Amino acid sequence: MSSSFNQVCFRTIGLPNPASLKTYRSVGGYEVLKRIITEKIPAADIIAEIKLSGLRGRGGAGFPTGLKWTFMPRNYDGEKYLVCNSDEGEPGTFKDRDILRYNPHQIIEGMAIGAYAMGVKTAYNYIHGEIWAEYEIFERALDEARVAGLLGDNILGTDFTFNLYAHHGYGAYICGEETALIESIEGKKGQPRFKPPFPATYGVFGKPSTINNTETFASVPYILQHGGQNFLDLGVANSGGTKLFSISGHVEKPCNVEVNMGMPFSELLALAGGVWKGRKLKAVIPGGSSVPVVPADIMMQCTMDYDSIVKVGGSMLGAGSVIVMDETTDMVKTLDRLSYFYYEESCGQCTPCREGTGWLWRVVRRIAEGKGRMEDLDLLTDVSNNISGRTICALGDAAATPVLSFIKHFRPEFEYYIEHGRSMLKV
């Protein structure tokens, strides 16, 4: 595996007017879609190539994309829907907005290919409510595609019809959960649904639907252009292809970068200029704020792929949102801020989450204010365990995970706060 950068989803970066149709076509854009619909390539062949590529959902869950596409009923007599999840609202996550900003046409082509493979005529791209400029860029890309005959009825003179619409959200983190997103598209309050039924049988407007992440759809044209095996070989076993990583926190150059799966974490950190101000690395949250924190010594042994982060780091790759913390980081105050986020973003539908997230934040805040009690650590663990696995969606688990992992790895800092009423750090 040789390292390369920005060759799949970011391939228009660095070119003049990267978001334009002209620029996208200059790198081979829409040629794959044209070949598929004019040559009437069988849907089964397309899905087989996606399976071969090893592409897994890039929104955090990592579910095999090709397998998910097979869940859509092929012979369903009625409307079906395709949805792109661009509702990127988790702390530390800011990669999908850059695909929207710099390469929107690749998302459109990837969704059109998916629609062809699953027999879908109508689709939505649900864009996070706090990124208005990117929403406007995507709308302009849709207009360009329609004028060029790449969206709408009888695309490129064939019998393939596909209509795609941008749907702007309202900034609610919960709408990143696919069924809450569906509720929002339908004009209702964004709250998760019970599953089953799953979206493949009962999704948007009660019809069969498939939801994939922005980066996932944007990877599809490359795979069909260069072959599934080519994409697979860019990565490592069980983690094919490239991955976008959002690197933020205590680094010299916060950035988005697209690299081969399996890159050592130390090399990824170097791409962001290393830990800032010449300080030492203390900890890393490797996949967005909802995954377990990993101490520096363990993280430096990890490679950036699904298996290594789990087996070596005891965490998850998630959406590839890498939050770097240096030696001066106050882990109690960091957890205080994260706990407050999940308390504020809970939709309130489930009692364990609605009440539990508030309890977690208030107890952590009590410790951070120097008023904690030693039994609070056991209380936080107990409340976290009573939230996890007891809610309709994963936000409850997302709120509990930071609490459990911060206490597990940095318990002495919490104990010092409780005993002395202040941080143990000498800053």
XYZ file of C-alpha atoms in Angstrom:
427
model
C 0.000 0.000 0.000
C 1.492 3.324 -1.071
C 0.321 6.572 0.465
C -1.489 9.080 -1.699
C -3.629 12.089 -0.967
C -6.946 13.577 -2.087
C -7.452 11.198 -5.006
C -11.057 10.100 -4.496
C -13.507 12.549 -2.878
C -11.133 15.525 -2.969
C -9.824 15.087 -6.505
C -10.992 18.546 -7.649
C -9.204 20.368 -4.829
C -6.454 22.580 -6.181
C -8.159 23.068 -9.536
C -9.735 26.383 -10.606
C -13.366 26.692 -9.501
C -13.386 23.147 -8.066
C -17.153 23.020 -7.415
C -18.122 23.704 -11.039
C -19.454 21.208 -13.561
C -16.681 22.156 -15.997
C -13.973 21.310 -13.476
C -15.626 18.066 -12.443
C -15.892 16.974 -16.046
C -12.187 17.762 -16.541
C -11.347 14.915 -14.133
C -13.734 12.467 -15.802
C -16.871 13.479 -13.979
C -20.184 11.947 -15.109
C -18.436 9.628 -17.573
C -19.216 6.646 -15.350
C -22.886 7.587 -15.101
C -23.037 8.097 -18.871
C -21.522 4.667 -19.529
C -23.812 2.935 -17.049
C -27.083 4.329 -18.357
C -26.251 4.262 -22.081
C -24.832 0.745 -22.003
C -27.562 -0.376 -19.591
C -25.099 -2.066 -17.269
C -26.985 -4.473 -14.975
C -27.664 -3.188 -11.482
C -26.306 -6.421 -10.049
C -22.931 -5.748 -11.689
C -22.747 -2.274 -10.154
C -23.579 -3.539 -6.676
C -21.071 -6.369 -7.061
C -18.337 -3.831 -7.814
C -19.273 -1.787 -4.746
C -19.108 -4.952 -2.642
C -15.713 -5.820 -4.110
C -14.386 -2.372 -3.224
C -14.917 -2.961 0.476
C -16.553 0.457 0.787
C -18.060 0.865 4.240
C -20.332 3.649 5.450
C -18.209 6.726 6.065
C -20.654 8.389 8.430
C -19.474 6.437 11.467
C -21.233 3.064 11.510
C -18.980 1.459 8.890
C -21.716 -0.800 7.475
C -20.806 -2.397 4.081
C -22.312 -0.168 1.394
C -22.835 -2.825 -1.253
C -24.694 -5.028 1.206
C -26.924 -2.128 2.260
C -27.826 -1.493 -1.386
C -29.108 -5.061 -1.705
C -31.673 -4.392 1.030
C -33.632 -2.091 -1.274
C -36.453 -4.176 -2.823
C -35.830 -4.306 -6.575
C -39.336 -5.246 -7.666
C -41.277 -2.933 -5.375
C -44.227 -1.451 -7.273
C -44.186 2.148 -6.091
C -42.005 5.090 -5.125
C -38.639 4.482 -3.490
C -36.206 7.026 -2.082
C -32.495 7.607 -1.767
C -31.122 9.942 0.897
C -27.657 11.422 1.392
C -26.908 12.164 5.030
C -24.979 15.455 5.018
C -26.179 16.348 8.505
C -22.710 16.718 9.970
C -23.060 18.043 13.510
C -20.847 16.038 15.860
C -17.984 17.896 17.578
C -14.751 17.318 15.687
C -16.471 16.376 12.420
C -16.152 18.696 9.429
C -15.197 16.593 6.395
C -18.490 16.263 4.505
C -18.964 20.010 4.252
C -15.681 20.194 2.331
C -16.944 17.654 -0.220
C -20.047 19.816 -0.608
C -17.846 22.904 -0.905
C -15.230 21.585 -3.335
C -16.711 18.598 -5.166
C -20.532 18.638 -5.069
C -20.953 17.065 -8.500
C -19.261 13.882 -7.343
C -21.965 13.490 -4.695
C -24.615 14.012 -7.372
C -23.052 11.438 -9.685
C -22.612 8.943 -6.841
C -26.257 9.315 -5.858
C -27.390 8.956 -9.482
C -25.413 5.734 -9.811
C -26.893 4.452 -6.562
C -30.378 5.396 -7.749
C -29.856 3.495 -11.001
C -28.596 0.430 -9.119
C -31.546 0.434 -6.719
C -34.297 1.504 -9.111
C -34.915 4.884 -7.454
C -36.224 8.009 -9.174
C -36.268 10.535 -6.316
C -33.607 11.480 -3.779
C -32.743 14.054 -1.134
C -29.481 15.406 0.204
C -30.145 16.426 3.814
C -27.622 19.173 4.622
C -26.845 20.329 8.162
C -28.636 23.532 9.065
C -25.524 25.404 10.183
C -23.629 25.270 6.875
C -25.602 27.596 4.628
C -22.798 28.446 2.164
C -22.277 24.765 1.337
C -26.015 24.318 0.871
C -26.006 27.130 -1.712
C -23.009 25.596 -3.505
C -24.829 22.275 -3.728
C -27.972 23.974 -5.064
C -25.888 25.633 -7.793
C -24.383 22.254 -8.678
C -27.896 20.790 -8.954
C -28.885 23.620 -11.302
C -25.817 22.985 -13.463
C -26.572 19.273 -13.630
C -30.202 19.859 -14.589
C -29.274 22.300 -17.367
C -26.740 19.785 -18.691
C -29.368 17.045 -18.792
C -27.692 15.048 -16.019
C -30.718 15.217 -13.705
C -34.419 14.988 -14.467
C -36.394 12.928 -16.967
C -34.735 10.795 -19.639
C -31.177 11.639 -18.645
C -28.795 11.860 -21.622
C -31.582 10.664 -23.908
C -32.076 7.375 -22.063
C -35.053 6.016 -20.152
C -33.348 6.747 -16.823
C -35.116 9.378 -14.703
C -33.619 10.737 -11.509
C -34.550 13.837 -9.523
C -32.411 15.057 -6.636
C -33.314 17.787 -4.146
C -31.357 19.539 -1.405
C -33.096 19.627 1.971
C -31.716 22.093 4.513
C -31.921 21.034 8.143
C -32.198 23.182 11.260
C -28.940 22.389 13.021
C -30.207 19.593 15.286
C -27.484 17.020 16.003
C -30.108 14.310 16.424
C -31.034 14.578 12.733
C -27.754 12.881 11.880
C -29.509 9.703 13.024
C -31.086 8.316 9.874
C -34.659 7.874 11.101
C -34.727 11.304 12.768
C -33.454 12.668 9.469
C -36.341 10.940 7.680
C -38.837 12.464 10.110
C -37.362 15.898 9.416
C -37.595 15.444 5.637
C -41.267 14.638 6.133
C -41.746 17.966 7.918
C -41.985 16.550 11.409
C -39.916 17.035 14.547
C -36.583 15.281 14.132
C -36.922 12.344 16.510
C -35.653 8.796 15.931
C -38.066 6.001 15.046
C -38.238 2.575 16.559
C -36.547 -0.087 14.444
C -37.797 -2.389 13.010
C -39.209 -1.495 10.592
C -35.952 -0.396 8.988
C -35.731 2.314 6.303
C -35.198 -0.271 3.555
C -38.825 -1.317 4.042
C -40.379 1.755 5.699
C -38.412 4.954 5.183
C -39.220 8.352 3.684
C -43.007 8.809 3.492
C -43.357 5.169 4.503
C -41.625 3.941 1.346
C -38.465 1.827 0.924
C -35.429 4.067 1.371
C -31.638 3.836 1.488
C -29.541 6.347 3.441
C -25.784 6.747 2.965
C -23.260 9.313 4.109
C -21.875 12.102 1.888
C -18.376 10.627 1.683
C -19.845 7.213 0.904
C -21.776 8.464 -2.127
C -18.820 10.581 -3.260
C -16.611 7.463 -3.326
C -18.902 5.600 -5.736
C -17.896 7.280 -9.057
C -14.215 6.581 -8.388
C -14.952 2.932 -7.625
C -16.938 2.433 -10.835
C -14.344 4.331 -12.863
C -11.238 2.530 -11.585
C -12.708 -0.748 -10.369
C -13.593 -2.141 -6.998
C -10.280 -3.968 -6.634
C -8.348 -0.747 -7.197
C -10.260 0.985 -4.397
C -9.911 -2.014 -2.100
C -6.141 -2.068 -2.624
C -5.815 1.545 -1.536
C -6.583 0.469 2.004
C -5.938 -2.533 4.229
C -7.835 -5.691 5.133
C -11.438 -4.956 6.144
C -10.860 -1.239 5.524
C -10.680 -0.706 1.785
C -10.091 2.587 0.041
C -9.291 6.069 1.260
C -10.756 7.966 4.192
C -11.282 11.628 4.953
C -9.978 12.616 8.368
C -10.890 15.842 10.137
C -7.969 16.712 12.418
C -8.603 19.376 15.047
C -7.639 20.364 18.555
C -4.068 20.940 19.660
C -2.313 20.629 16.301
C -0.344 23.177 14.317
C -2.515 22.901 11.210
C -6.125 21.749 11.756
C -7.252 20.265 8.462
C -9.216 17.792 6.406
C -7.084 15.271 4.559
C -7.915 12.240 2.424
C -5.460 9.377 2.873
C -5.256 5.631 2.414
C -6.914 3.562 5.098
C -4.323 1.991 7.384
C -2.011 5.005 7.692
C -0.180 5.018 11.051
C -1.637 7.603 13.395
C 1.804 9.157 13.844
C 1.915 9.953 10.111
C -1.599 11.394 10.140
C -0.668 13.608 13.076
C 2.389 14.816 11.163
C 0.148 15.888 8.258
C -1.499 18.316 10.679
C 1.884 19.682 11.726
C 2.110 17.604 14.893
C 1.099 18.650 18.386
C 1.211 22.431 18.640
C 3.653 24.599 20.592
C 6.136 21.747 20.927
C 4.016 20.075 23.565
C 3.498 16.367 24.188
C 0.465 14.385 23.117
C -1.855 13.438 25.968
C -4.908 11.836 24.377
C -6.894 11.512 21.163
C -10.560 11.038 20.368
C -10.157 9.227 17.017
C -13.676 9.223 15.567
C -15.689 12.172 16.840
C -16.812 13.071 20.341
C -19.072 10.018 20.692
C -16.241 7.433 20.654
C -13.942 6.506 23.570
C -10.907 8.674 24.249
C -7.523 6.966 23.758
C -4.368 7.815 25.783
C -1.368 8.979 23.759
C 0.831 5.913 24.243
C -1.904 3.609 22.967
C -2.948 5.886 20.109
C 0.606 6.057 18.774
C 0.439 2.285 18.217
C -2.716 2.526 16.089
C -3.207 2.650 12.368
C -6.161 4.574 10.981
C -8.551 1.803 10.011
C -11.610 0.131 11.502
C -9.891 -2.867 13.069
C -6.815 -1.242 14.591
C -8.732 1.508 16.369
C -10.973 -1.139 17.950
C -8.382 -3.813 18.742
C -5.423 -1.641 19.707
C -7.072 1.591 20.789
C -10.243 0.254 22.353
C -12.185 2.914 20.502
C -13.784 3.369 17.058
C -12.827 5.016 13.774
C -16.288 6.615 13.608
C -16.484 9.364 11.040
C -12.707 9.880 11.122
C -12.934 12.973 13.315
C -9.614 13.151 15.134
C -9.566 15.436 18.191
C -6.012 15.922 19.493
C -5.323 16.918 23.101
C -1.936 18.032 24.421
C -0.405 17.601 27.876
C -2.051 20.763 29.236
C -5.592 19.499 28.602
C -7.838 19.456 31.649
C -9.744 16.213 31.148
C -12.405 17.094 33.717
C -13.285 20.355 31.995
C -13.136 18.644 28.606
C -15.661 16.053 29.749
C -17.774 18.837 31.248
C -18.020 20.474 27.826
C -18.767 17.222 25.981
C -21.418 16.195 28.512
C -23.138 19.544 28.142
C -23.279 19.077 24.363
C -25.137 15.759 24.637
C -27.446 17.132 27.323
C -28.405 20.013 25.018
C -28.767 17.858 21.903
C -30.910 15.060 23.353
C -34.307 15.136 21.642
C -35.962 14.127 24.920
C -37.949 11.226 23.493
C -36.394 8.514 25.688
C -36.420 8.873 29.467
C -32.917 7.398 30.057
C -31.404 9.904 27.620
C -33.610 12.877 28.457
C -32.974 12.578 32.200
C -29.636 10.767 32.163
C -27.726 13.229 30.007
C -28.706 15.981 32.421
C -27.564 13.952 35.394
C -24.221 13.200 33.745
C -23.553 16.830 32.948
C -24.600 18.136 36.355
C -22.414 15.644 38.216
C -19.402 16.312 35.970
C -19.992 20.060 36.363
C -20.086 19.614 40.134
C -16.668 17.967 40.034
C -15.308 20.642 37.690
C -16.481 23.358 40.088
C -14.568 21.731 42.939
C -17.673 20.479 44.744
C -17.456 16.817 43.806
C -17.648 13.785 46.054
C -15.667 10.596 45.589
C -18.868 8.591 45.186
C -19.679 10.763 42.148
C -17.316 8.646 40.039
C -19.307 5.497 40.746
C -22.526 7.470 40.233
C -21.346 8.628 36.790
C -20.464 5.064 35.854
C -23.807 3.750 37.088
C -25.846 6.410 35.246
C -23.827 5.855 32.052
C -24.425 2.121 32.160
C -28.134 2.695 32.683
C -28.330 4.923 29.606
C -26.317 2.718 27.235
C -28.439 0.333 25.205
C -31.712 1.650 26.630
C -32.631 4.316 24.079
C -34.256 4.294 20.649
C -31.144 5.686 18.950
C -27.434 5.815 19.747
C -27.332 9.335 21.235
C -27.670 7.867 24.711
C -24.654 5.657 24.113
C -22.818 8.626 22.587
C -23.383 10.625 25.778
C -22.317 7.784 28.062
C -19.200 6.728 26.154
C -17.054 9.828 26.839
C -17.927 9.674 30.549
C -16.939 6.030 30.891
C -13.740 6.323 28.853
C -12.525 9.571 30.447
C -12.957 8.131 33.936
C -11.358 4.842 32.886
C -8.204 6.398 31.472
C -7.871 9.586 33.512
C -9.442 8.727 36.873
C -6.584 10.284 38.920
C -7.439 13.715 37.458
C -11.058 13.361 38.582
C -10.002 12.156 42.026
C -7.610 15.090 42.428
C -10.379 17.532 41.539
C -12.614 15.946 44.165
C -9.899 15.924 46.857
C -8.402 19.384 46.200
C -11.164 21.284 44.410
C -8.949 22.075 41.445
C -6.970 20.553 38.599
C -3.770 18.584 39.205
C -2.198 20.186 36.128
C 0.523 22.794 36.588
C -0.124 25.107 33.653
